[in-house]
CSV table of C-alpha atoms and ligand atoms in Angstrom, one decimal:
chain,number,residue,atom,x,y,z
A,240,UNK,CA,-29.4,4.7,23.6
A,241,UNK,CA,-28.5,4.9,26.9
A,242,UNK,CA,-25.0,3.4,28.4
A,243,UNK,CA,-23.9,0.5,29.8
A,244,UNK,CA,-20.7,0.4,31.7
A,245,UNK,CA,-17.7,-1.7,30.5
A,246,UNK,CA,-15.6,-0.7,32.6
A,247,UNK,CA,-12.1,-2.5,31.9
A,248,UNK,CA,-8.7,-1.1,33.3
A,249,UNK,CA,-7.0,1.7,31.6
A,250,UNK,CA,-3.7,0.1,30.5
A,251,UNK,CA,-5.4,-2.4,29.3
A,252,UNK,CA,-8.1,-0.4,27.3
A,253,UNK,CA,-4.7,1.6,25.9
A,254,UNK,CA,-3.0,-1.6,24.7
A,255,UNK,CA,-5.9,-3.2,23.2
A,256,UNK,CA,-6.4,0.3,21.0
A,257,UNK,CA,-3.3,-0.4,19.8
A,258,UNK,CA,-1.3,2.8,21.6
A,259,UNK,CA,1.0,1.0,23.7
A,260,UNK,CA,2.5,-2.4,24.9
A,261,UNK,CA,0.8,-3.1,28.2
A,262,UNK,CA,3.9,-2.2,30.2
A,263,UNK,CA,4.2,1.3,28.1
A,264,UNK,CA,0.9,1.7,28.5
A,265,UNK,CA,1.5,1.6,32.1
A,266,UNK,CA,4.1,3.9,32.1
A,267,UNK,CA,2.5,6.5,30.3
A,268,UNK,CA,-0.4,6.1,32.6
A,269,UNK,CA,2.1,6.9,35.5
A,270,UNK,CA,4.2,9.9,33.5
A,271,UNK,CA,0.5,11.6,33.9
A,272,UNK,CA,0.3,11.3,29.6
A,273,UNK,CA,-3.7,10.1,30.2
A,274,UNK,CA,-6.7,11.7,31.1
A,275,UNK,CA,-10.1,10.4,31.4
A,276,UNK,CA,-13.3,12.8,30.6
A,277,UNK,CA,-10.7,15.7,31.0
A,278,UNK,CA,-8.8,14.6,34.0
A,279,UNK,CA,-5.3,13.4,34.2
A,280,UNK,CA,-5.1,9.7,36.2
A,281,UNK,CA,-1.7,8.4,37.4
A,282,UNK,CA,-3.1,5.6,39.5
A,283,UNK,CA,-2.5,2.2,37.7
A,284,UNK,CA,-5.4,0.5,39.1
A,285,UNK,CA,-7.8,3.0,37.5
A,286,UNK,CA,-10.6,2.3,35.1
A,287,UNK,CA,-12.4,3.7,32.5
A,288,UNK,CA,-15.0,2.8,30.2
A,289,UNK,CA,-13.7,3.0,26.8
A,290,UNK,CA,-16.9,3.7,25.2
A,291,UNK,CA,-18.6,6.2,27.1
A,292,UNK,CA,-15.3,7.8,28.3
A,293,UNK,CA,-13.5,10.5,26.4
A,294,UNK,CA,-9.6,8.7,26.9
A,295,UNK,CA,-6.7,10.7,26.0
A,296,UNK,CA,-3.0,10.7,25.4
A,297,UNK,CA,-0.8,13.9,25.5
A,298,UNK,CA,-4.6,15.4,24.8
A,299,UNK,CA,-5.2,13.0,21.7
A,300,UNK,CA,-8.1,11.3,21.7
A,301,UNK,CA,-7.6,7.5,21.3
A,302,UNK,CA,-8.9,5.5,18.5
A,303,UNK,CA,-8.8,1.9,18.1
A,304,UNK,CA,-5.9,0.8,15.7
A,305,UNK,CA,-8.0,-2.2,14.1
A,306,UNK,CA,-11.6,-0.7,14.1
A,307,UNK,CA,-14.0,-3.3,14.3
A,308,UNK,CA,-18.0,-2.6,13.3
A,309,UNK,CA,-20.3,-5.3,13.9
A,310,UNK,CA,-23.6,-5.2,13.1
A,311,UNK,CA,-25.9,-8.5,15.1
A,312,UNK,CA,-29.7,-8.5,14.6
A,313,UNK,CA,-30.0,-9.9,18.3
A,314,UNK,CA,-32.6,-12.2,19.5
A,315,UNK,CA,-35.3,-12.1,21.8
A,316,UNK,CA,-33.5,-13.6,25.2
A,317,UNK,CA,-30.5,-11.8,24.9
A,318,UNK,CA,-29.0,-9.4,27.6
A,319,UNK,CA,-27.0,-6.4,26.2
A,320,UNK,CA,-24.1,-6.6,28.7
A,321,UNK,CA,-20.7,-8.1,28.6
A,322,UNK,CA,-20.9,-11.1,31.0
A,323,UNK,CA,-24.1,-11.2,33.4
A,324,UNK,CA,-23.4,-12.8,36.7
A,325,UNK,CA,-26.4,-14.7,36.9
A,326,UNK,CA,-25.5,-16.2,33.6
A,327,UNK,CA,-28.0,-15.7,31.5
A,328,UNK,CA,-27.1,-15.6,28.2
A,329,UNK,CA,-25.6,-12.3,27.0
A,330,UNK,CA,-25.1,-10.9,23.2
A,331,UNK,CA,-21.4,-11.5,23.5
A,332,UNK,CA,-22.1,-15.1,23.0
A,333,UNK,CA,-23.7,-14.4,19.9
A,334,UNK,CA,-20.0,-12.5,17.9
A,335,UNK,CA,-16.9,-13.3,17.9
A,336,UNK,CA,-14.3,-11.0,17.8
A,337,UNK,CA,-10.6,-11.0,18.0
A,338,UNK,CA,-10.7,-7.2,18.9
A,339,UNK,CA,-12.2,-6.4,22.1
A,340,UNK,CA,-16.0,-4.8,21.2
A,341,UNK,CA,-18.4,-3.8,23.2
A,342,UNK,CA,-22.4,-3.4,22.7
A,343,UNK,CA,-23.3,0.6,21.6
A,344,UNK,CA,-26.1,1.4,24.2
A,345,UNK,CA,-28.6,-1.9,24.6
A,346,UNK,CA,-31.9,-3.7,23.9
A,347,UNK,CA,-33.9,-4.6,26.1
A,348,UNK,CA,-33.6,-8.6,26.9
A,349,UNK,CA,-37.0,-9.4,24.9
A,350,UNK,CA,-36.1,-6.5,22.1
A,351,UNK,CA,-34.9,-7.9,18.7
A,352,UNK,CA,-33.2,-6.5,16.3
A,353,UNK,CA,-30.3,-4.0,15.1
A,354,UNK,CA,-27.4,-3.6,18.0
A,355,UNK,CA,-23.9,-2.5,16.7
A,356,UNK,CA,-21.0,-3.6,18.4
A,357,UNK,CA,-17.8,-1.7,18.2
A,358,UNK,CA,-14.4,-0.8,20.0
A,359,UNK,CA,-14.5,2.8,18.3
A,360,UNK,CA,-15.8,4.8,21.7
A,361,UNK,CA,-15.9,8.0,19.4
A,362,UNK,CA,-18.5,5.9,17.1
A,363,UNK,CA,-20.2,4.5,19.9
A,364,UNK,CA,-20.6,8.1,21.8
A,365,UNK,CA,-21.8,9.9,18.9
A,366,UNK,CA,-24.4,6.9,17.9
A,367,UNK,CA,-25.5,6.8,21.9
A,368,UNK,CA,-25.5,11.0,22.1
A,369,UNK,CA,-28.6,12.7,21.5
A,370,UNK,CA,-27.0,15.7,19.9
A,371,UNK,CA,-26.2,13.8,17.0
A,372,UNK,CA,-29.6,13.3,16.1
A,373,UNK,CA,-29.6,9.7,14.6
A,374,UNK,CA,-32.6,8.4,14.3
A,375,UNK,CA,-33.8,4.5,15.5
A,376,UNK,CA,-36.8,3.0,14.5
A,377,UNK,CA,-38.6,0.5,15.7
A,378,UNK,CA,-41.2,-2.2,15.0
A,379,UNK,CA,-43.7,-2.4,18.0
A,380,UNK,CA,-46.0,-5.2,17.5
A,381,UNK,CA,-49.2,-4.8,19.3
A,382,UNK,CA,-52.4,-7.1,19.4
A,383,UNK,CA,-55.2,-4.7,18.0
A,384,UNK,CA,-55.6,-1.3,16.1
A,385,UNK,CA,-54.7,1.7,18.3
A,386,UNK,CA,-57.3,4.3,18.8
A,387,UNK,CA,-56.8,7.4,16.4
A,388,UNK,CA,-56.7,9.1,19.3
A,389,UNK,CA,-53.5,7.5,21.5
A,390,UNK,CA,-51.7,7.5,17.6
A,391,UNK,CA,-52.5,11.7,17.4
A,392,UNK,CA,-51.3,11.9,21.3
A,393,UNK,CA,-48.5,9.6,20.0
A,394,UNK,CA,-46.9,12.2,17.2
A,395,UNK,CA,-47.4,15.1,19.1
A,396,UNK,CA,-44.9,13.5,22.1
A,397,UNK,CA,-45.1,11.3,25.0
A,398,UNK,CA,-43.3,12.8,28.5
A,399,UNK,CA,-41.1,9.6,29.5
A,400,UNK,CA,-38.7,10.4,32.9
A,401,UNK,CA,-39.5,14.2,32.9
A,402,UNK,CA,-38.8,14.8,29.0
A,403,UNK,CA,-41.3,15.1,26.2
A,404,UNK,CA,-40.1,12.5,23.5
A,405,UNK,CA,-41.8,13.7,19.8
A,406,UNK,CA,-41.1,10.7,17.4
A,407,UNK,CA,-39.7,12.2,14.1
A,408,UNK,CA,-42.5,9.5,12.9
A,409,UNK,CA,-45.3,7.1,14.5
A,410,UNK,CA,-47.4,5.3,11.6
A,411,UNK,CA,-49.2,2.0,11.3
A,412,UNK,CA,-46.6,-0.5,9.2
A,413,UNK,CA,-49.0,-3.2,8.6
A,414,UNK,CA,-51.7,-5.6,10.0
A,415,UNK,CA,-50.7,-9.4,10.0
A,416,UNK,CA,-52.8,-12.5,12.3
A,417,UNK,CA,-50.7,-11.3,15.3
A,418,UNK,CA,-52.0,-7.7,15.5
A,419,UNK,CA,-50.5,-4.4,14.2
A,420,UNK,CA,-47.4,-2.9,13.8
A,421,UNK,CA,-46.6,0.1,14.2
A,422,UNK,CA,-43.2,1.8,13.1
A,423,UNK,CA,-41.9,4.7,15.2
A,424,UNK,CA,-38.4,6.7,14.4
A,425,UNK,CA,-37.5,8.4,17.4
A,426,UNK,CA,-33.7,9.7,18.4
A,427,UNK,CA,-33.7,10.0,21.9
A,428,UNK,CA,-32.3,6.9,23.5
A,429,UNK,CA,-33.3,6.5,27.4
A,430,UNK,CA,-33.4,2.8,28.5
A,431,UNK,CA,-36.6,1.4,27.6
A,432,UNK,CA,-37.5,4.3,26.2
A,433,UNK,CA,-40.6,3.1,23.3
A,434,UNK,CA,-42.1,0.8,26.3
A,435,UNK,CA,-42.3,3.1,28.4
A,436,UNK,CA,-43.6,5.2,25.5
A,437,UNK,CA,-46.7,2.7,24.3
A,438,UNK,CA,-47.3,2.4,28.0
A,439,UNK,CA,-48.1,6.0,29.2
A,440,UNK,CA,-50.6,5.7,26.2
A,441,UNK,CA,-51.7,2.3,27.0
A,442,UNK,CA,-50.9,0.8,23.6
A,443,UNK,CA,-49.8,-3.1,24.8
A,444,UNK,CA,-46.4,-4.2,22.8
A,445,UNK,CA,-46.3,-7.7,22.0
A,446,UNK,CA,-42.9,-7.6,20.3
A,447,UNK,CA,-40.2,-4.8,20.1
A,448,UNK,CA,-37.8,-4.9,17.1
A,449,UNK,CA,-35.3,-2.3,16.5
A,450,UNK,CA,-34.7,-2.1,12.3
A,451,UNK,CA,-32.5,0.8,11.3
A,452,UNK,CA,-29.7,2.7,13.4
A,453,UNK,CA,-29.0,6.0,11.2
A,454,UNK,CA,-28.7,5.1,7.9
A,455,UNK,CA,-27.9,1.2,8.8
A,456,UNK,CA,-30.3,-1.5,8.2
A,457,UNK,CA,-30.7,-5.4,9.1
A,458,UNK,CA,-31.3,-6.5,5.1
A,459,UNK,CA,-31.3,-9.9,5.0
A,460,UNK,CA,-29.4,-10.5,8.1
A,461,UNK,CA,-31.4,-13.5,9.7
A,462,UNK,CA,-31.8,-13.3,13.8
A,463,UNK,CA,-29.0,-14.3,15.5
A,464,UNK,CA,-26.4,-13.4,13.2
A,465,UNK,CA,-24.0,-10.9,12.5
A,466,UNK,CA,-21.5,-9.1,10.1
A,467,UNK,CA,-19.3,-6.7,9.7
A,468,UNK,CA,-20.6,-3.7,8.6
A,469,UNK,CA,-19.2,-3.1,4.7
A,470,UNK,CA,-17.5,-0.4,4.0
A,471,UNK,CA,-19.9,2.1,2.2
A,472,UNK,CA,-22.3,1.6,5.4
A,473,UNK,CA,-19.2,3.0,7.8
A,474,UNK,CA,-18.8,5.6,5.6
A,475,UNK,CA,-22.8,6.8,5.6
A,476,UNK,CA,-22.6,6.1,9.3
A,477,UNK,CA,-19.5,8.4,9.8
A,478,UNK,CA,-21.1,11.0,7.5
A,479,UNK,CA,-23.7,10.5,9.8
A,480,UNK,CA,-22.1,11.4,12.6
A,481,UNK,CA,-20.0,13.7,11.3
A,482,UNK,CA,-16.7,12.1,11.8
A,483,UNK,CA,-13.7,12.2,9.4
A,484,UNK,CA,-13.1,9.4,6.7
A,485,UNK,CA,-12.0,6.3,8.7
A,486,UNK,CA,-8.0,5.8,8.7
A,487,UNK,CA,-7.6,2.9,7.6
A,488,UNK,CA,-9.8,-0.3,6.0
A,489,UNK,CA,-9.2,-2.7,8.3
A,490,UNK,CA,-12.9,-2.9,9.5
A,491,UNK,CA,-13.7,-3.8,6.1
A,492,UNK,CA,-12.5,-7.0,5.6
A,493,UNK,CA,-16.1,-8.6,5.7
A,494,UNK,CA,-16.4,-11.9,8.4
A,495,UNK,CA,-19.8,-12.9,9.9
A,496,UNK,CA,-21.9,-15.8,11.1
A,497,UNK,CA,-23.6,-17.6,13.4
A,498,UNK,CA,-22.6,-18.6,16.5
A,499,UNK,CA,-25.7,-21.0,17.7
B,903,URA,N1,-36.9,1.0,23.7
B,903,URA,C1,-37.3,0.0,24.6
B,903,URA,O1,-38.3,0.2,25.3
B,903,URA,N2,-36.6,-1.1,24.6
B,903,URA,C2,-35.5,-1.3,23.8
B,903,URA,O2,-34.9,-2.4,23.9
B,903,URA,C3,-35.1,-0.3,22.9
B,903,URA,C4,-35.8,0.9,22.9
């Protein structure tokens, strides 16, 4: 999945991870204690992006004090940003969240489907990162049967922005009134990535739907809601992503909803 900046200021990103008061986080910040991606900042204005940033103290990597792990199957007219100044609606609207926790990566506006939310950047790098290999799959719904051919040309890889993109799988799911879907598990994660896909083969998508994120899936969670993900699920998704047993349970006290 590619990034999206949420860029918030640094003492602030500090505090809300639970390191410091605001004003110690301040001072820390200006006894040259922090560094961003490897690079010491003294300036108090700076900021980072506390997911896609690696944020240190005295060379520790920060971790939020009170995890939070939210799982939202998103709807269809959604943007995956923060706040969007023309003010369309955005995913934020959809959780609520005493912790401050940002989208991992994003869907597409008219994409459903699975989109974690978290304030664990290491979580949220490793899920984003190629390297880590975790697959995504997706539900493209497209109006008629795709010829053999464009499915063979499918598996063997599509070149989307310069790279050649081999799905770990690309099957037919099922054929309902609306057309056909197709299921493809791919772990690459450039924006827009399976349109562009099923467009340089000219298979149309109707619909986009994302369904599983590594070993997490929706099951039963109706559009438009979210919940916490439950305890054994962090720990498949830390295995996963090869990350050490999480510090303490407090992401696993279990709220959710509906906020429409
Ligand atoms: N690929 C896309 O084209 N769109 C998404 O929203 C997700 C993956």
């Amino acid at each position: 999945m590619e990034d999206i900046p949420h860029l918030d200021r640094l003492q602030r990103i500090l505090s809300s991870a639970g390191v410091a008061s605001r004003r110690a986080a301040e001072q820390m910040i200006l006894d040259r204690r922090v560094s961003v991606n490897g690079k010491i900042v003294d300036q108090l204005g700076s900021k980072a992006d506390p997911i896609a940033d690696e944020i240190r103290v005295d060379g520790k990597l920060i971790r939020p004090q009170h995890p939070r792990y939210v799982m939202l199957n998103k709807p269809d007219g959604y943007i995956t940003t923060m706040e969007d100044e023309r003010g369309r609606p955005t995913v934020m609207q959809l959780v609520e969240s005493k912790e401050r926790i940002y989208p991992v990566g994003r869907l597409d506006r008219d994409t459903e489907g699975l989109l974690l939310l978290t304030n664990d950047g290491l979580v949220a790098h490793r899920i984003m990162h190629p390297s880590f290999e975790l697959q995504k799959e997706y539900e493209v719904l497209t109006p008629a049967m795709p010829h053999p051919d464009k499915l063979a040309k499918l598996r063997a890889g599509v070149r989307v922005d310069g790279k050649k993109v081999v799905p770990e799988e690309a099957r037919i799911q099922r054929e309902s009134a609306k057309g056909v879907v197709l299921r493809i598990t791919i772990h690459e994660g450039m924006t827009h990535i399976v349109r562009k896909m099923m467009s340089a083969l000219e298979i149309p998508v109707l619909a986009l739907r994302r369904t599983r994120i590594g070993p997490l899936t929706m099951s039963g969670l109706p559009v438009g809601s979210y919940r916490d993900l439950r305890p054994g699920e962090i720990a498949s998704l830390f295995e996963a992503l090869k990350i050490d047993a999480v510090e303490d349970d407090s992401a696993a006290t279990s709220t959710g909803g509906r906020k429409r």
